[in-house]
């Protein structure tokens, strides 16, 4: 696809009428005389050409054998000059579209003087300087061709070089070099780092995927609507950025998502809304979070969850086809309930690229599991891991408030294959260990060389992980590092996780319940009667799209009845009236005749990071923030002057 | 185009397998029994159906005669029930795609009981309630058809109505009514106002135009890049919003435009960048400004001004063709210099939909013009204006520091046609008034009934208007109000205004010069030598796209030489080093090998307002801010709690 885009680009550029198809051009000064006018000033430089320059006839990815003999004008960057001899220099000229080999041959110049002048110009070019050149396309000699390069069959024999801008000689690094400085330096000089082909490709692919998404959604009758970035502050908005105004004491806040506005758009009858929306979250910047991020946000009216899921599956299929040349189909989007995901994988976003299932073995060891669930996880080949590695996993478990008496692990070998279960302290309270041992060995296909975990968890599942689920992920990492498990990086396993509990015990312990996702998620209709009688059992119409163990999107059918929304605020979540008054506009919109609706949001940065196969989302963002939310390019955040603060009616507190 | 979109939508929806093409269906309860399950709770309502509902088979704009006899399911809003008799009710069901007439006929019900039940359901619907209905498509009787409606040939005979949400009976207004409340009320309840077809159409057209723009730019190899919204504060940033962080005393600022980032993207080798970007400006909200606004932002490398202008002309042509069905061509984008625009129209964004040219008549009256330029403007039919109106224009002139002795006006009639110039005080210092009078009458085709202005202005032109240019615009308004001048609202007159002076005398008077547009604009190459010797004569490579007297876009070729940029900061603009240090990252990017580049930004809100023909840009923004930057929907900006302020290390000053 990229290649075809380049071809299209090529067609565009060659429409320019300068190109003349001559077989062997006379050696000439190809630039018209008015380009030769030079300006020297106090600020000027001898080596640079100021003013207008010839139009490029091609880009550096466009030339091939067919152009042989043509006089062409190219523009681009000179990474380095490779000097073979005084009479032969090579320059790999680079632009946004590719690289073309330029060659200086003194024998191709009209005379020695001309050759000296051109050579001297070339040699004065610092790495990363910008030039406009003219020359004649030549086929490369057999054996000198570069099959990795689109323009690898040709070279351009230089006739003239015009330096459009000299690069400083003290550049912090050169983007073409293999050995790059640490990320902080590269982020500060992002304009250099972005010249690297890897980042160029990521940024271009991001643009292409955005275009695929927009065209797909437009074809499906979605209306793009821009929602406000200057939004409203909420007293509990612990993660929001606020924006002071010149009205004393009055603040906007930046939105964490367009949630309320898109619901109001449904009340407004927009029917199908989308936006690739910038969102903001003021939080300690963990490894891969950005204070501003982009989400693919959509909402539909008069639909059910499967309608939204179908739209998203179609969109993802379109992206994978066009960006990765991979054809997905409906079977690639299986559904799993939260209960199933949590009990089988110990995670609400299971990585199903590998097995390592968690099994409920309570019934095998009746005495041992009475106040909880006894789980067993078989780590194939896990006995090959170092004892220290296995111990570190247990330590991690303990450090997260795990009770080590509830986690047993045994390396299975030829000696203990028939007795490993007896060694697990958790099994001791059961009388029937021997029978259990045999049936587990056969049912779970336990072999010598496996590592077996037995774990006892509480019956009630909530949150994003079970303790054994975390062990599972750590084991997968250790196995991969030890080459005991291989996960194909181009294997994409999607999963819809559904039927989440609508409410989760309140973490803060102030109230009984908190909304598992957000308070606008609609309950399952079948569970409506439980809203009053047993909120713990109410399932929410929430769905997460999970890819390779990462949540790439989440959405829900929303509550559209004002009475139900108010009941949940008031009776279930036990909010005080002043706490839900900040949703008055939303309640009013529901009461104004709001249709049934639902939607979803996908994290665009994360999605692109997966598609580009980058270790960090920073690699798919043109100007990302570094740790602590710092913008190293412009050196931000930064101080305000007292006068600026005063304009906003603010002063700093003492530190 | 809209119609075809609806057809496409229709095709999409009719793929749903529920539709059965029966000629005359038996009267039935069409909803399967599981939809009839009802939930009654403390929060519930008798009239509302809770839970799942049938899938719609069509939207309300999709049905026509071909569907006659089909059983259909529709969803939408009930604006009102029109009761003809107990046995005949009409409901114009509305959704995002159109309106379909529903009809209740008691004779079509299976028996009187069923008719009573259905009638009672219908009569309980409050205006703007949301329903799902089933019924059979019938051709309307001849004479009852509505040609203004896509579905005007049919009606749907009701078999079942399911209320999905009841609208409150105390809605502040009904969107279908002719008489609407004042804008403040409509903005507060934006979800209701947005249901009006006018606003729906504006929002949908905006989405469509955004799509046209993106596809056009993508076809022309532009790469969409998202630039940061959390940007850097500058001490002089009088119009920027700041964003406090939890790092004590450290602030971001919201960008007024992506200018610096797009220039860095050119240094990064992106070649062609675009973005439909949200920008922010903290200023007193004049009539039609928004604190956040959207601009179509683009930048290109290795180009000259005409390349950017060609791209924009192509884009605008594409928009006009697809959104307005108007074919533009190259001739519709004439070029004019700043000097010409200012001297002929008295404006740097001339409205050329009417003539009323300003003429330099200095040479006719040599004595009178020696220390300035003597201008003459003929207002055709202007003598018909009321004297009070003409006086008000003079008063306005005076109120803006105009010297009334430099502005003469004469109504030309049969008595003074040969002598009007003598009555102008400005002409008195010239000896040759009589000759001038005759040649002006003939050259400017002055007739009885005209109003003639003579004005003396300073020779040096700068700023956006001349005094007489302002008079010209006021005259045009007065003439239009008095029906003496007609301007066709569908007449679109574009204009490229170019060759602006690069520098303008510093308004603040602190320095000699300020940048006319911004300090990054490149000078004309021909004027480079003047940078040191006479900055007033240096023309900038800036270009504005003007439409009907409004600037809809502006851009320039940028400076790409770090030495030249520093020279302008330092020597011409006389900035202190600490003032231009905030552009260090940009200077570094230029010094890192930055190609020649330039770009443009178009105001998307203004453009859409012109395309939609709305009086205000608020009518093309889904959730605009009202006067004073207030968001009436969410009641923002608002106060923070002391705890929130403390988190940002802030306290309010005393008022």
PDB file of C-alpha atoms in Angstrom, chain A residues 49-53 55-56 164-165, chain B residues 222 259 262-263 266 271-272 298-312 335 496-503 515-526 528 531 538-545 553-561 564-565 568 586 590 594-601:
ATOM      1  CA  UNK A  49      21.589  29.521  -1.741  1.00  0.00           C
ATOM      2  CA  UNK A  50      19.022  32.115  -0.659  1.00  0.00           C
ATOM      3  CA  UNK A  51      15.800  32.701  -2.497  1.00  0.00           C
ATOM      4  CA  UNK A  52      13.876  30.670  -4.999  1.00  0.00           C
ATOM      5  CA  UNK A  53      14.965  27.263  -6.234  1.00  0.00           C
ATOM      6  CA  UNK A  55      10.738  22.840  -8.625  1.00  0.00           C
ATOM      7  CA  UNK A  56      11.460  19.169  -7.908  1.00  0.00           C
ATOM      8  CA  UNK A 164      19.088  25.177   0.583  1.00  0.00           C
ATOM      9  CA  UNK A 165      20.049  24.986   4.229  1.00  0.00           C
TER      10      UNK A 165
ATOM     11  CA  UNK B 222      -0.759  14.941   3.070  1.00  0.00           C
ATOM     12  CA  UNK B 259       2.380  26.847  14.018  1.00  0.00           C
ATOM     13  CA  UNK B 262       4.035  22.123  12.017  1.00  0.00           C
ATOM     14  CA  UNK B 263       7.272  23.916  11.215  1.00  0.00           C
ATOM     15  CA  UNK B 266       8.755  20.085   8.161  1.00  0.00           C
ATOM     16  CA  UNK B 271       6.900  16.899   3.648  1.00  0.00           C
ATOM     17  CA  UNK B 272       3.127  17.433   3.662  1.00  0.00           C
ATOM     18  CA  UNK B 298      -1.476  22.446   6.608  1.00  0.00           C
ATOM     19  CA  UNK B 299       2.188  22.818   5.738  1.00  0.00           C
ATOM     20  CA  UNK B 300       4.346  21.720   2.795  1.00  0.00           C
ATOM     21  CA  UNK B 301       8.065  21.469   2.117  1.00  0.00           C
ATOM     22  CA  UNK B 302      10.092  22.347  -0.985  1.00  0.00           C
ATOM     23  CA  UNK B 303       7.307  24.500  -2.412  1.00  0.00           C
ATOM     24  CA  UNK B 304       6.452  28.073  -3.246  1.00  0.00           C
ATOM     25  CA  UNK B 305       3.340  30.069  -2.400  1.00  0.00           C
ATOM     26  CA  UNK B 306       1.527  29.124  -5.595  1.00  0.00           C
ATOM     27  CA  UNK B 307       1.836  25.399  -4.755  1.00  0.00           C
ATOM     28  CA  UNK B 308      -0.050  25.944  -1.497  1.00  0.00           C
ATOM     29  CA  UNK B 309      -2.583  28.175  -3.209  1.00  0.00           C
ATOM     30  CA  UNK B 310      -3.199  25.497  -5.845  1.00  0.00           C
ATOM     31  CA  UNK B 311      -3.816  22.903  -3.146  1.00  0.00           C
ATOM     32  CA  UNK B 312      -6.271  25.198  -1.352  1.00  0.00           C
ATOM     33  CA  UNK B 335      -4.858  37.572  -6.886  1.00  0.00           C
ATOM     34  CA  UNK B 496      -5.928  35.929  -2.754  1.00  0.00           C
ATOM     35  CA  UNK B 497      -4.464  38.975  -1.056  1.00  0.00           C
ATOM     36  CA  UNK B 498      -0.673  38.986  -1.235  1.00  0.00           C
ATOM     37  CA  UNK B 499       2.515  41.031  -0.961  1.00  0.00           C
ATOM     38  CA  UNK B 500       1.798  42.347   2.497  1.00  0.00           C
ATOM     39  CA  UNK B 501       4.484  44.475   4.103  1.00  0.00           C
ATOM     40  CA  UNK B 502       6.488  42.091   6.280  1.00  0.00           C
ATOM     41  CA  UNK B 503       6.691  44.667   9.063  1.00  0.00           C
ATOM     42  CA  UNK B 515       5.683  41.520  12.398  1.00  0.00           C
ATOM     43  CA  UNK B 516       2.584  42.178  10.299  1.00  0.00           C
ATOM     44  CA  UNK B 517       1.453  38.572  10.699  1.00  0.00           C
ATOM     45  CA  UNK B 518       3.985  36.576  12.637  1.00  0.00           C
ATOM     46  CA  UNK B 519       7.759  36.647  12.898  1.00  0.00           C
ATOM     47  CA  UNK B 520       8.181  33.381  10.950  1.00  0.00           C
ATOM     48  CA  UNK B 521       7.010  34.769   7.594  1.00  0.00           C
ATOM     49  CA  UNK B 522       9.718  34.802   4.916  1.00  0.00           C
ATOM     50  CA  UNK B 523      10.520  37.989   2.999  1.00  0.00           C
ATOM     51  CA  UNK B 524      10.285  38.162  -0.761  1.00  0.00           C
ATOM     52  CA  UNK B 525      13.678  37.021  -2.086  1.00  0.00           C
ATOM     53  CA  UNK B 526      13.842  40.199  -4.207  1.00  0.00           C
ATOM     54  CA  UNK B 528      16.249  40.548   0.960  1.00  0.00           C
ATOM     55  CA  UNK B 531      15.933  43.758   5.366  1.00  0.00           C
ATOM     56  CA  UNK B 538      10.216  44.412   2.564  1.00  0.00           C
ATOM     57  CA  UNK B 539       7.244  42.410   1.364  1.00  0.00           C
ATOM     58  CA  UNK B 540       6.360  39.186   3.132  1.00  0.00           C
ATOM     59  CA  UNK B 541       5.455  35.942   1.390  1.00  0.00           C
ATOM     60  CA  UNK B 542       2.125  35.985   3.176  1.00  0.00           C
ATOM     61  CA  UNK B 543      -1.208  35.287   1.493  1.00  0.00           C
ATOM     62  CA  UNK B 544      -4.748  35.569   2.757  1.00  0.00           C
ATOM     63  CA  UNK B 545      -7.697  33.796   1.213  1.00  0.00           C
ATOM     64  CA  UNK B 553      -7.535  31.625   5.672  1.00  0.00           C
ATOM     65  CA  UNK B 554      -4.024  32.940   5.896  1.00  0.00           C
ATOM     66  CA  UNK B 555      -0.597  31.501   5.425  1.00  0.00           C
ATOM     67  CA  UNK B 556       2.916  32.135   4.319  1.00  0.00           C
ATOM     68  CA  UNK B 557       6.208  30.789   3.160  1.00  0.00           C
ATOM     69  CA  UNK B 558       8.209  30.563   6.379  1.00  0.00           C
ATOM     70  CA  UNK B 559      11.767  31.505   7.134  1.00  0.00           C
ATOM     71  CA  UNK B 560      13.828  28.323   7.078  1.00  0.00           C
ATOM     72  CA  UNK B 561      17.310  29.805   7.620  1.00  0.00           C
ATOM     73  CA  UNK B 564      17.722  34.970   8.936  1.00  0.00           C
ATOM     74  CA  UNK B 565      15.204  34.116  11.666  1.00  0.00           C
ATOM     75  CA  UNK B 568      14.775  39.329  12.232  1.00  0.00           C
ATOM     76  CA  UNK B 586      12.348  26.316  16.531  1.00  0.00           C
ATOM     77  CA  UNK B 590      15.874  25.323  11.495  1.00  0.00           C
ATOM     78  CA  UNK B 594      15.150  22.439   7.757  1.00  0.00           C
ATOM     79  CA  UNK B 595      13.799  22.499   4.205  1.00  0.00           C
ATOM     80  CA  UNK B 596      12.103  25.521   2.620  1.00  0.00           C
ATOM     81  CA  UNK B 597       8.459  25.292   3.615  1.00  0.00           C
ATOM     82  CA  UNK B 598       5.199  27.116   3.927  1.00  0.00           C
ATOM     83  CA  UNK B 599       1.604  26.551   4.820  1.00  0.00           C
ATOM     84  CA  UNK B 600      -1.792  27.942   5.551  1.00  0.00           C
ATOM     85  CA  UNK B 601      -4.625  27.699   8.071  1.00  0.00           C
TER      86      UNK B 601
END
